Every structure is written in C-alpha cells, then in structure tokens.
Amino acid sequence: MDELGASAPNDAGLPASVAATLQRLHAVLPAQAEQAQARLARALAPLAASRWPQVAWSFSSLTNTGLPVEFAWTSREAAVRWTAEVAEPEADDAARLQRAAQALDWCGDLQPWIDHQRGARLKFGAWASARHGEDFAAKLYADLPAGRLPPQWRDRHPAFASQLLFWRMCGVNADGSIECYARADELDLAALRTLARATLGDEAALLQRLMQVLPADDLPRPSGISLALSAQGQVRALTWFTFAKAIFRDDAEVERRLRAQGEGRSAEVYAALAAGPADGRWRHGMIGVGADIAGNAWVQCGVRPT
C-alpha cells in the first residue's frame, strides 16, 4: 500500500492503514477493536473537514510519516491502545487540549494545564489517547512549554527540577494522576540504576527486564524516561524509552525481540500490530521498559499502522 493510500480516510473516516490494523486486532479483541474504531472515528473527524485536505493526514509528529494515529503495545496486558490527533492541522495548538478532552468525554480538571499552555510556544499542543482492555481508560497528552510543568506539580518530585532532564509532555488522567515524559541527553545505565533505586526503592525489576531487550552494554544517547505519579504526588512507575531505530537494525529485529517478551493474549495483540505490510519506513517508534513500585516490569512499544 502506498503512503497516500495508507493515509487517505475510508468511508468510516479512518485512514486505510488504521482500518486495516483494527481489522487485525478484531480477530484478537473484537469488542475492544470495535470500541477503538468508534472512538478513533470521532477523534479524527475534524481532520476530514480540514481546509488543507492534502496535509490533514500527514502533518502529525506522532509518527515518522505524519500519520495522525499511532497504536501501542505493552507486555503487561491485552488491550487496544491508540494515540491520535484531534484537530485539523490549521487549528491553534493551544486549542487542542480542550478538543482532546471533548473527543474522549474526559471529565477531569484541565484548567491548570490550559493555563500553563496559554500564550506559550507549543510543539504539538495535545493528543488524545485511550486504552480498550478489560475496562476503558482515557488519557490526554499535554505539551509542556519550555520543558516546565505547571506550578502545582514542579515541587512534587526532585526529578522535575533536574538539570539533566528536559520535560517534554505529560499524560494526564481523569483521576488527577499523571505520567511525565523527559528527554535525557546524558542518561547511562548507571544513572538509570540510581534513578530507579531513588524512585522505585529497588532497581532490580526494571534492570532485569531492560537487559532482556537492550542489545548493547549501555543506553543509547539521548534516550528518555517517564515518571508516573498519583494525584497526591506519590511515584507509581518509572519507564525508560528510546527510539527503536536507535538500538535495532530494522523492524524485523525489533519484532523478533518483542515477540519474545509477550505472553498469551498480549502476544497476540503484538502479532496483530506487527503483521501489517512493510512500506519501506520504520514502523516501530518509541520502545520502552518500565517497572512499578510493586516490582512488576514490562516492555512497551509504539507501532505505526500499515
């Protein structure tokens, strides 16, 4: 399938590559795939009405081709996960957060995040994200201007003041909990071990799982981390990230490594995502290894639909 055909919307308002991916996922998680299709069609509807139809399906920084949808996989559960643009390319980036909330019927308190973005230079504004598993969960990804969190979050954890981390965005949940993502230009394995010990209390689970995925003796630079906190500021999880292309030769090598990390229905979900046709561009995006304070560890990856 050529890139134009993959990104052009079908009768349901979904790019053909997204519809094809959902069809494969339907064989594994039928109810969840149908729910995801309905939510995605709603989220993407404004793009179909864009005044710039030639760029509406290829403007996003979510994927390396500009496609405004990315699916995600994690070894810890079987679910249909997606992230998407919610507004046409000509829309004001500062309006995207509120529009993402509307697309997801999101009922949390957005005002601190809207205030934080007001008048600032933004890179993407906001994305909508959802997980369709045993239950439904929605998340808003909010752009962080100048690498700074809103004032009420800046003192919640010492990592937010670190000069070694540049905070790019926050995933905001309706219950007030957040997951914040940072670029780490100088992060090495020793520093990640120290960070995991400081945030989780024990680095063993994260490092053991990381060694199953990482094909080298140290971390690539730059890489990144995310820190998940409760609404009260208590650490829930730490995840390390990098681009798949930074540590693997090609998509086929990523697929071999990730297939070994999944089990049961979760492995079937990854197989459905990975089964899309190659199009000459990287399909695996960010790959991550995470652990929570209970000692559970997992692998995750973003996958561009084809």
PDB file of C-alpha atoms in Angstrom, residues 103-227:
ATOM      1  CA  ALA A 103     -13.258  13.830  21.906  1.00  0.00           C
ATOM      2  CA  LEU A 104     -12.814  11.477  24.872  1.00  0.00           C
ATOM      3  CA  ASP A 105     -15.672  12.781  27.058  1.00  0.00           C
ATOM      4  CA  TRP A 106     -12.923  13.463  29.578  1.00  0.00           C
ATOM      5  CA  CYS A 107     -14.159  14.826  32.896  1.00  0.00           C
ATOM      6  CA  GLY A 108     -11.004  15.698  34.843  1.00  0.00           C
ATOM      7  CA  ASP A 109      -9.769  19.166  35.807  1.00  0.00           C
ATOM      8  CA  LEU A 110      -7.935  20.586  32.805  1.00  0.00           C
ATOM      9  CA  GLN A 111      -7.675  24.197  33.920  1.00  0.00           C
ATOM     10  CA  PRO A 112      -4.110  24.034  35.326  1.00  0.00           C
ATOM     11  CA  TRP A 113      -2.879  22.566  32.050  1.00  0.00           C
ATOM     12  CA  ILE A 114      -4.804  25.018  29.878  1.00  0.00           C
ATOM     13  CA  ASP A 115      -3.464  27.905  31.955  1.00  0.00           C
ATOM     14  CA  HIS A 116       0.069  26.531  31.668  1.00  0.00           C
ATOM     15  CA  GLN A 117      -0.108  26.385  27.866  1.00  0.00           C
ATOM     16  CA  ARG A 118      -1.785  29.777  27.402  1.00  0.00           C
ATOM     17  CA  GLY A 119       0.364  32.176  25.388  1.00  0.00           C
ATOM     18  CA  ALA A 120       3.260  29.719  25.171  1.00  0.00           C
ATOM     19  CA  ARG A 121       5.012  28.295  22.144  1.00  0.00           C
ATOM     20  CA  LEU A 122       3.884  24.686  21.712  1.00  0.00           C
ATOM     21  CA  LYS A 123       5.235  21.819  19.627  1.00  0.00           C
ATOM     22  CA  PHE A 124       2.058  19.758  19.233  1.00  0.00           C
ATOM     23  CA  GLY A 125      -0.485  21.086  21.715  1.00  0.00           C
ATOM     24  CA  ALA A 126      -2.186  17.869  22.800  1.00  0.00           C
ATOM     25  CA  TRP A 127      -3.122  14.353  21.738  1.00  0.00           C
ATOM     26  CA  ALA A 128      -5.965  12.078  22.794  1.00  0.00           C
ATOM     27  CA  SER A 129      -5.163   8.548  23.920  1.00  0.00           C
ATOM     28  CA  ALA A 130      -7.213   5.579  25.038  1.00  0.00           C
ATOM     29  CA  ARG A 131      -6.858   2.021  26.261  1.00  0.00           C
ATOM     30  CA  HIS A 132      -9.582  -0.517  25.469  1.00  0.00           C
ATOM     31  CA  GLY A 133      -8.912  -3.566  27.631  1.00  0.00           C
ATOM     32  CA  GLU A 134     -10.903  -5.174  30.421  1.00  0.00           C
ATOM     33  CA  ASP A 135     -12.091  -1.624  31.020  1.00  0.00           C
ATOM     34  CA  PHE A 136     -11.755   1.732  29.259  1.00  0.00           C
ATOM     35  CA  ALA A 137      -9.284   4.440  30.200  1.00  0.00           C
ATOM     36  CA  ALA A 138      -8.624   7.778  28.535  1.00  0.00           C
ATOM     37  CA  LYS A 139      -5.535   9.960  28.752  1.00  0.00           C
ATOM     38  CA  LEU A 140      -4.674  13.417  27.467  1.00  0.00           C
ATOM     39  CA  TYR A 141      -1.110  14.108  26.396  1.00  0.00           C
ATOM     40  CA  ALA A 142      -0.357  17.761  27.139  1.00  0.00           C
ATOM     41  CA  ASP A 143       2.562  19.618  25.556  1.00  0.00           C
ATOM     42  CA  LEU A 144       4.882  21.198  28.155  1.00  0.00           C
ATOM     43  CA  PRO A 145       6.116  24.619  27.009  1.00  0.00           C
ATOM     44  CA  ALA A 146       9.824  25.284  27.651  1.00  0.00           C
ATOM     45  CA  GLY A 147      10.175  21.921  29.402  1.00  0.00           C
ATOM     46  CA  ARG A 148       8.383  23.051  32.562  1.00  0.00           C
ATOM     47  CA  LEU A 149       5.469  21.525  34.443  1.00  0.00           C
ATOM     48  CA  PRO A 150       2.561  23.576  35.787  1.00  0.00           C
ATOM     49  CA  PRO A 151       3.458  25.328  39.073  1.00  0.00           C
ATOM     50  CA  GLN A 152       1.387  22.958  41.225  1.00  0.00           C
ATOM     51  CA  TRP A 153       3.460  19.973  40.004  1.00  0.00           C
ATOM     52  CA  ARG A 154       7.006  21.354  39.912  1.00  0.00           C
ATOM     53  CA  ASP A 155       7.816  20.569  43.554  1.00  0.00           C
ATOM     54  CA  ARG A 156       6.111  17.173  43.680  1.00  0.00           C
ATOM     55  CA  HIS A 157       9.306  15.264  42.863  1.00  0.00           C
ATOM     56  CA  PRO A 158      13.033  16.177  42.767  1.00  0.00           C
ATOM     57  CA  ALA A 159      13.344  14.817  39.216  1.00  0.00           C
ATOM     58  CA  PHE A 160      11.161  17.669  37.954  1.00  0.00           C
ATOM     59  CA  ALA A 161      13.940  20.111  38.903  1.00  0.00           C
ATOM     60  CA  SER A 162      16.797  18.049  37.458  1.00  0.00           C
ATOM     61  CA  GLN A 163      19.094  19.880  35.044  1.00  0.00           C
ATOM     62  CA  LEU A 164      19.705  16.564  33.264  1.00  0.00           C
ATOM     63  CA  LEU A 165      16.074  16.084  32.231  1.00  0.00           C
ATOM     64  CA  PHE A 166      14.024  18.135  29.765  1.00  0.00           C
ATOM     65  CA  TRP A 167      10.328  17.506  30.352  1.00  0.00           C
ATOM     66  CA  ARG A 168       8.501  17.243  27.026  1.00  0.00           C
ATOM     67  CA  MET A 169       4.898  16.317  27.863  1.00  0.00           C
ATOM     68  CA  CYS A 170       2.554  14.911  30.489  1.00  0.00           C
ATOM     69  CA  GLY A 171      -0.083  12.231  30.195  1.00  0.00           C
ATOM     70  CA  VAL A 172      -2.978  13.487  32.326  1.00  0.00           C
ATOM     71  CA  ASN A 173      -5.575  11.082  33.734  1.00  0.00           C
ATOM     72  CA  ALA A 174      -9.082  11.979  34.869  1.00  0.00           C
ATOM     73  CA  ASP A 175      -8.310  10.908  38.462  1.00  0.00           C
ATOM     74  CA  GLY A 176      -5.585  13.570  38.688  1.00  0.00           C
ATOM     75  CA  SER A 177      -2.649  11.209  38.298  1.00  0.00           C
ATOM     76  CA  ILE A 178      -0.033  11.993  35.654  1.00  0.00           C
ATOM     77  CA  GLU A 179       2.817  10.450  33.695  1.00  0.00           C
ATOM     78  CA  CYS A 180       5.510  12.922  32.679  1.00  0.00           C
ATOM     79  CA  TYR A 181       7.999  12.300  29.873  1.00  0.00           C
ATOM     80  CA  ALA A 182      11.504  13.737  29.674  1.00  0.00           C
ATOM     81  CA  ARG A 183      14.415  13.672  27.272  1.00  0.00           C
ATOM     82  CA  ALA A 184      17.686  12.642  28.932  1.00  0.00           C
ATOM     83  CA  ASP A 185      20.705  13.509  26.813  1.00  0.00           C
ATOM     84  CA  GLU A 186      23.318  12.065  29.182  1.00  0.00           C
ATOM     85  CA  LEU A 187      21.491   9.158  30.802  1.00  0.00           C
ATOM     86  CA  ASP A 188      23.600   5.998  31.051  1.00  0.00           C
ATOM     87  CA  LEU A 189      22.919   2.637  32.655  1.00  0.00           C
ATOM     88  CA  ALA A 190      24.496   3.604  35.975  1.00  0.00           C
ATOM     89  CA  ALA A 191      22.397   6.772  36.183  1.00  0.00           C
ATOM     90  CA  LEU A 192      19.222   4.863  35.312  1.00  0.00           C
ATOM     91  CA  ARG A 193      20.008   2.356  38.052  1.00  0.00           C
ATOM     92  CA  THR A 194      20.391   5.185  40.555  1.00  0.00           C
ATOM     93  CA  LEU A 195      17.177   6.846  39.378  1.00  0.00           C
ATOM     94  CA  ALA A 196      15.227   3.583  39.622  1.00  0.00           C
ATOM     95  CA  ARG A 197      16.506   2.983  43.146  1.00  0.00           C
ATOM     96  CA  ALA A 198      15.564   6.526  44.175  1.00  0.00           C
ATOM     97  CA  THR A 199      12.073   6.456  42.653  1.00  0.00           C
ATOM     98  CA  LEU A 200      11.001   2.810  42.996  1.00  0.00           C
ATOM     99  CA  GLY A 201      13.053   1.739  46.020  1.00  0.00           C
ATOM    100  CA  ASP A 202      14.590  -1.159  44.080  1.00  0.00           C
ATOM    101  CA  GLU A 203      16.068  -1.145  40.581  1.00  0.00           C
ATOM    102  CA  ALA A 204      16.141  -4.934  40.078  1.00  0.00           C
ATOM    103  CA  ALA A 205      12.851  -5.430  38.203  1.00  0.00           C
ATOM    104  CA  LEU A 206      13.465  -2.605  35.730  1.00  0.00           C
ATOM    105  CA  LEU A 207      17.096  -3.524  35.032  1.00  0.00           C
ATOM    106  CA  GLN A 208      16.399  -7.235  34.648  1.00  0.00           C
ATOM    107  CA  ARG A 209      13.693  -6.591  32.067  1.00  0.00           C
ATOM    108  CA  LEU A 210      15.814  -3.980  30.326  1.00  0.00           C
ATOM    109  CA  MET A 211      18.643  -6.468  29.853  1.00  0.00           C
ATOM    110  CA  GLN A 212      16.231  -8.759  28.006  1.00  0.00           C
ATOM    111  CA  VAL A 213      15.557  -6.038  25.447  1.00  0.00           C
ATOM    112  CA  LEU A 214      18.673  -3.900  25.185  1.00  0.00           C
ATOM    113  CA  PRO A 215      21.089  -5.289  22.556  1.00  0.00           C
ATOM    114  CA  ALA A 216      24.085  -3.271  23.846  1.00  0.00           C
ATOM    115  CA  ASP A 217      26.019  -2.838  27.096  1.00  0.00           C
ATOM    116  CA  ASP A 218      24.788   0.696  27.736  1.00  0.00           C
ATOM    117  CA  LEU A 219      21.930   3.032  26.879  1.00  0.00           C
ATOM    118  CA  PRO A 220      21.876   4.990  23.619  1.00  0.00           C
ATOM    119  CA  ARG A 221      22.110   8.741  23.929  1.00  0.00           C
ATOM    120  CA  PRO A 222      19.862  10.565  24.001  1.00  0.00           C
ATOM    121  CA  SER A 223      17.085   8.492  25.499  1.00  0.00           C
ATOM    122  CA  GLY A 224      14.220   9.338  27.820  1.00  0.00           C
ATOM    123  CA  ILE A 225      12.237   8.439  30.902  1.00  0.00           C
ATOM    124  CA  SER A 226       8.704   8.774  32.151  1.00  0.00           C
ATOM    125  CA  LEU A 227       7.655   9.121  35.752  1.00  0.00           C
TER     126      LEU A 227
END
